[in-house]
């Protein structure tokens, strides 16, 4: 009887955790391939959430430093800066793309070859709770066309 109560309590906790977790969808994830001596690259993707959420950080076991950035016009000058979070409005697709929001891969230990996959861990906050979404981004040569993969 005691075991049954504990099992029901554990199921209740798991159901509660699932209830707050936003359902996050990531598509078209890619990064720029690099050349020897090039210490940075950018990663891009489309993110959609079924609840209001925020992308608050990104990390990778393959890249020493990962930051979330925005490129924005400041008068006549395009400026890039790190941002603390990217809003993910419920039901809307947010594009991380060249010239806008993107993920900077910095202090690369080696070049990223076209076709290589880089693991990224996206930390998303929704309803005061955090969850991690694991993504593998494929490196593409600068002149390689972007393919839609839904």
PDB file of C-alpha atoms in Angstrom:
ATOM      1  CA  UNK A   1       0.000   0.000   0.000  1.00  0.00           C
ATOM      2  CA  UNK A   2       2.808   2.407   0.929  1.00  0.00           C
ATOM      3  CA  UNK A   3       4.542   1.670  -2.393  1.00  0.00           C
ATOM      4  CA  UNK A   4       1.325   2.411  -4.284  1.00  0.00           C
ATOM      5  CA  UNK A   5       0.996   5.817  -2.570  1.00  0.00           C
ATOM      6  CA  UNK A   6       4.638   6.658  -3.354  1.00  0.00           C
ATOM      7  CA  UNK A   7       4.182   5.653  -7.001  1.00  0.00           C
ATOM      8  CA  UNK A   8       1.054   7.795  -7.303  1.00  0.00           C
ATOM      9  CA  UNK A   9       2.873  10.733  -5.705  1.00  0.00           C
ATOM     10  CA  UNK A  10       5.800  10.332  -8.150  1.00  0.00           C
ATOM     11  CA  UNK A  11       3.409  10.208 -11.112  1.00  0.00           C
ATOM     12  CA  UNK A  12       1.712  13.371  -9.807  1.00  0.00           C
ATOM     13  CA  UNK A  13       5.055  15.193  -9.598  1.00  0.00           C
ATOM     14  CA  UNK A  14       5.984  14.121 -13.157  1.00  0.00           C
ATOM     15  CA  UNK A  15       2.581  15.235 -14.463  1.00  0.00           C
ATOM     16  CA  UNK A  16       2.983  18.594 -12.737  1.00  0.00           C
ATOM     17  CA  UNK A  17       6.417  19.072 -14.310  1.00  0.00           C
ATOM     18  CA  UNK A  18       5.053  18.198 -17.746  1.00  0.00           C
ATOM     19  CA  UNK A  19       2.194  20.673 -17.277  1.00  0.00           C
ATOM     20  CA  UNK A  20       4.502  23.684 -16.930  1.00  0.00           C
ATOM     21  CA  UNK A  21       6.995  22.716 -19.625  1.00  0.00           C
ATOM     22  CA  UNK A  22       6.510  24.690 -22.813  1.00  0.00           C
ATOM     23  CA  UNK A  23       6.549  22.583 -25.949  1.00  0.00           C
ATOM     24  CA  UNK A  24       9.503  24.005 -27.894  1.00  0.00           C
ATOM     25  CA  UNK A  25      10.041  23.284 -31.588  1.00  0.00           C
ATOM     26  CA  UNK A  26      13.355  24.039 -33.308  1.00  0.00           C
ATOM     27  CA  UNK A  27      13.672  23.805 -37.103  1.00  0.00           C
ATOM     28  CA  UNK A  28      16.186  24.817 -39.786  1.00  0.00           C
ATOM     29  CA  UNK A  29      19.109  24.750 -37.324  1.00  0.00           C
ATOM     30  CA  UNK A  30      22.451  25.456 -38.991  1.00  0.00           C
ATOM     31  CA  UNK A  31      25.820  27.127 -38.399  1.00  0.00           C
ATOM     32  CA  UNK A  32      28.417  28.666 -40.669  1.00  0.00           C
ATOM     33  CA  UNK A  33      31.359  26.412 -41.456  1.00  0.00           C
ATOM     34  CA  UNK A  34      34.694  28.083 -40.673  1.00  0.00           C
ATOM     35  CA  UNK A  35      38.209  28.194 -42.097  1.00  0.00           C
ATOM     36  CA  UNK A  36      41.438  27.508 -40.177  1.00  0.00           C
ATOM     37  CA  UNK A  37      42.240  30.413 -37.847  1.00  0.00           C
ATOM     38  CA  UNK A  38      38.644  31.664 -37.779  1.00  0.00           C
ATOM     39  CA  UNK A  39      37.734  31.682 -34.048  1.00  0.00           C
ATOM     40  CA  UNK A  40      34.006  32.495 -34.349  1.00  0.00           C
ATOM     41  CA  UNK A  41      30.910  31.331 -36.168  1.00  0.00           C
ATOM     42  CA  UNK A  42      27.181  31.930 -35.991  1.00  0.00           C
ATOM     43  CA  UNK A  43      24.313  29.498 -35.464  1.00  0.00           C
ATOM     44  CA  UNK A  44      20.804  30.103 -36.749  1.00  0.00           C
ATOM     45  CA  UNK A  45      17.409  28.429 -36.391  1.00  0.00           C
ATOM     46  CA  UNK A  46      13.674  28.910 -36.062  1.00  0.00           C
ATOM     47  CA  UNK A  47      12.141  28.461 -32.619  1.00  0.00           C
ATOM     48  CA  UNK A  48       8.469  28.137 -31.748  1.00  0.00           C
ATOM     49  CA  UNK A  49       6.859  27.673 -28.322  1.00  0.00           C
ATOM     50  CA  UNK A  50       3.291  26.722 -27.411  1.00  0.00           C
ATOM     51  CA  UNK A  51       3.500  29.056 -24.385  1.00  0.00           C
ATOM     52  CA  UNK A  52       5.043  32.468 -23.811  1.00  0.00           C
ATOM     53  CA  UNK A  53       8.707  31.742 -23.144  1.00  0.00           C
ATOM     54  CA  UNK A  54      12.209  33.209 -23.378  1.00  0.00           C
ATOM     55  CA  UNK A  55      15.474  31.812 -24.685  1.00  0.00           C
ATOM     56  CA  UNK A  56      17.797  32.775 -21.828  1.00  0.00           C
ATOM     57  CA  UNK A  57      21.064  30.993 -22.630  1.00  0.00           C
ATOM     58  CA  UNK A  58      22.830  28.578 -24.940  1.00  0.00           C
ATOM     59  CA  UNK A  59      25.825  26.327 -24.293  1.00  0.00           C
ATOM     60  CA  UNK A  60      27.749  23.593 -26.077  1.00  0.00           C
ATOM     61  CA  UNK A  61      30.208  20.912 -24.997  1.00  0.00           C
ATOM     62  CA  UNK A  62      32.037  21.505 -28.310  1.00  0.00           C
ATOM     63  CA  UNK A  63      32.386  25.296 -28.091  1.00  0.00           C
ATOM     64  CA  UNK A  64      34.060  27.090 -25.147  1.00  0.00           C
ATOM     65  CA  UNK A  65      31.967  30.260 -25.315  1.00  0.00           C
ATOM     66  CA  UNK A  66      28.416  30.611 -26.643  1.00  0.00           C
ATOM     67  CA  UNK A  67      26.404  33.843 -26.520  1.00  0.00           C
ATOM     68  CA  UNK A  68      23.008  34.999 -27.755  1.00  0.00           C
ATOM     69  CA  UNK A  69      23.390  38.139 -29.911  1.00  0.00           C
ATOM     70  CA  UNK A  70      21.358  40.653 -31.849  1.00  0.00           C
ATOM     71  CA  UNK A  71      22.402  42.715 -34.859  1.00  0.00           C
ATOM     72  CA  UNK A  72      20.566  46.002 -35.130  1.00  0.00           C
ATOM     73  CA  UNK A  73      20.893  49.280 -37.002  1.00  0.00           C
ATOM     74  CA  UNK A  74      22.037  52.176 -34.824  1.00  0.00           C
ATOM     75  CA  UNK A  75      21.648  55.159 -37.126  1.00  0.00           C
ATOM     76  CA  UNK A  76      23.757  54.284 -40.170  1.00  0.00           C
ATOM     77  CA  UNK A  77      25.803  51.618 -38.367  1.00  0.00           C
ATOM     78  CA  UNK A  78      24.957  47.930 -37.928  1.00  0.00           C
ATOM     79  CA  UNK A  79      25.849  46.946 -34.352  1.00  0.00           C
ATOM     80  CA  UNK A  80      26.051  43.540 -32.716  1.00  0.00           C
ATOM     81  CA  UNK A  81      25.486  43.048 -29.013  1.00  0.00           C
ATOM     82  CA  UNK A  82      24.864  40.245 -26.557  1.00  0.00           C
ATOM     83  CA  UNK A  83      21.288  40.019 -25.270  1.00  0.00           C
ATOM     84  CA  UNK A  84      20.105  38.541 -21.988  1.00  0.00           C
ATOM     85  CA  UNK A  85      17.087  36.816 -23.553  1.00  0.00           C
ATOM     86  CA  UNK A  86      15.010  36.457 -26.701  1.00  0.00           C
ATOM     87  CA  UNK A  87      11.255  36.532 -26.253  1.00  0.00           C
ATOM     88  CA  UNK A  88       9.398  33.528 -27.693  1.00  0.00           C
ATOM     89  CA  UNK A  89       5.738  34.607 -27.923  1.00  0.00           C
ATOM     90  CA  UNK A  90       3.202  31.787 -27.751  1.00  0.00           C
ATOM     91  CA  UNK A  91       2.527  30.249 -31.180  1.00  0.00           C
ATOM     92  CA  UNK A  92       4.873  32.580 -33.111  1.00  0.00           C
ATOM     93  CA  UNK A  93       8.000  31.438 -34.929  1.00  0.00           C
ATOM     94  CA  UNK A  94      11.082  33.431 -33.929  1.00  0.00           C
ATOM     95  CA  UNK A  95      13.862  33.337 -36.513  1.00  0.00           C
ATOM     96  CA  UNK A  96      17.496  33.458 -35.484  1.00  0.00           C
ATOM     97  CA  UNK A  97      19.153  34.498 -38.752  1.00  0.00           C
ATOM     98  CA  UNK A  98      22.080  36.441 -40.176  1.00  0.00           C
ATOM     99  CA  UNK A  99      21.526  40.164 -39.606  1.00  0.00           C
ATOM    100  CA  UNK A 100      19.181  39.650 -36.624  1.00  0.00           C
ATOM    101  CA  UNK A 101      19.106  37.488 -33.527  1.00  0.00           C
ATOM    102  CA  UNK A 102      21.689  34.698 -33.667  1.00  0.00           C
ATOM    103  CA  UNK A 103      23.930  32.502 -31.547  1.00  0.00           C
ATOM    104  CA  UNK A 104      27.649  33.306 -31.504  1.00  0.00           C
ATOM    105  CA  UNK A 105      30.032  30.349 -31.284  1.00  0.00           C
ATOM    106  CA  UNK A 106      33.263  31.816 -29.916  1.00  0.00           C
ATOM    107  CA  UNK A 107      36.832  30.731 -29.132  1.00  0.00           C
ATOM    108  CA  UNK A 108      36.451  27.761 -31.464  1.00  0.00           C
ATOM    109  CA  UNK A 109      39.099  25.133 -30.648  1.00  0.00           C
ATOM    110  CA  UNK A 110      39.188  23.972 -34.292  1.00  0.00           C
ATOM    111  CA  UNK A 111      37.537  24.826 -37.599  1.00  0.00           C
ATOM    112  CA  UNK A 112      33.950  23.701 -38.105  1.00  0.00           C
ATOM    113  CA  UNK A 113      33.748  21.697 -41.330  1.00  0.00           C
ATOM    114  CA  UNK A 114      30.696  21.755 -43.597  1.00  0.00           C
ATOM    115  CA  UNK A 115      28.515  18.760 -42.727  1.00  0.00           C
ATOM    116  CA  UNK A 116      29.733  18.621 -39.124  1.00  0.00           C
ATOM    117  CA  UNK A 117      27.100  18.740 -36.367  1.00  0.00           C
ATOM    118  CA  UNK A 118      27.507  20.979 -33.319  1.00  0.00           C
ATOM    119  CA  UNK A 119      25.458  20.127 -30.217  1.00  0.00           C
ATOM    120  CA  UNK A 120      23.731  23.084 -28.543  1.00  0.00           C
ATOM    121  CA  UNK A 121      21.752  23.200 -25.310  1.00  0.00           C
ATOM    122  CA  UNK A 122      19.094  25.927 -25.372  1.00  0.00           C
ATOM    123  CA  UNK A 123      17.804  27.014 -21.971  1.00  0.00           C
ATOM    124  CA  UNK A 124      14.221  28.243 -22.207  1.00  0.00           C
ATOM    125  CA  UNK A 125      12.256  29.851 -19.394  1.00  0.00           C
ATOM    126  CA  UNK A 126       8.460  29.684 -19.263  1.00  0.00           C
ATOM    127  CA  UNK A 127       6.200  30.337 -16.304  1.00  0.00           C
ATOM    128  CA  UNK A 128       9.201  30.882 -14.031  1.00  0.00           C
ATOM    129  CA  UNK A 129      10.579  27.406 -14.797  1.00  0.00           C
ATOM    130  CA  UNK A 130      13.575  26.492 -16.951  1.00  0.00           C
ATOM    131  CA  UNK A 131      13.986  23.640 -19.391  1.00  0.00           C
ATOM    132  CA  UNK A 132      16.805  22.589 -21.696  1.00  0.00           C
ATOM    133  CA  UNK A 133      16.244  21.808 -25.358  1.00  0.00           C
ATOM    134  CA  UNK A 134      19.017  19.832 -27.062  1.00  0.00           C
ATOM    135  CA  UNK A 135      19.673  20.738 -30.704  1.00  0.00           C
ATOM    136  CA  UNK A 136      22.259  19.594 -33.266  1.00  0.00           C
ATOM    137  CA  UNK A 137      23.097  22.268 -35.815  1.00  0.00           C
ATOM    138  CA  UNK A 138      24.658  21.316 -39.129  1.00  0.00           C
ATOM    139  CA  UNK A 139      27.563  23.398 -40.391  1.00  0.00           C
ATOM    140  CA  UNK A 140      27.087  24.745 -43.907  1.00  0.00           C
ATOM    141  CA  UNK A 141      29.595  26.299 -46.255  1.00  0.00           C
ATOM    142  CA  UNK A 142      29.022  30.069 -46.686  1.00  0.00           C
ATOM    143  CA  UNK A 143      27.754  29.591 -50.237  1.00  0.00           C
ATOM    144  CA  UNK A 144      25.613  26.515 -49.467  1.00  0.00           C
ATOM    145  CA  UNK A 145      21.901  27.223 -49.969  1.00  0.00           C
ATOM    146  CA  UNK A 146      19.612  27.055 -46.959  1.00  0.00           C
ATOM    147  CA  UNK A 147      17.206  24.137 -47.130  1.00  0.00           C
ATOM    148  CA  UNK A 148      13.867  24.143 -45.345  1.00  0.00           C
ATOM    149  CA  UNK A 149      13.668  21.104 -43.089  1.00  0.00           C
ATOM    150  CA  UNK A 150      10.456  20.939 -41.156  1.00  0.00           C
TER     151      UNK A 150
END
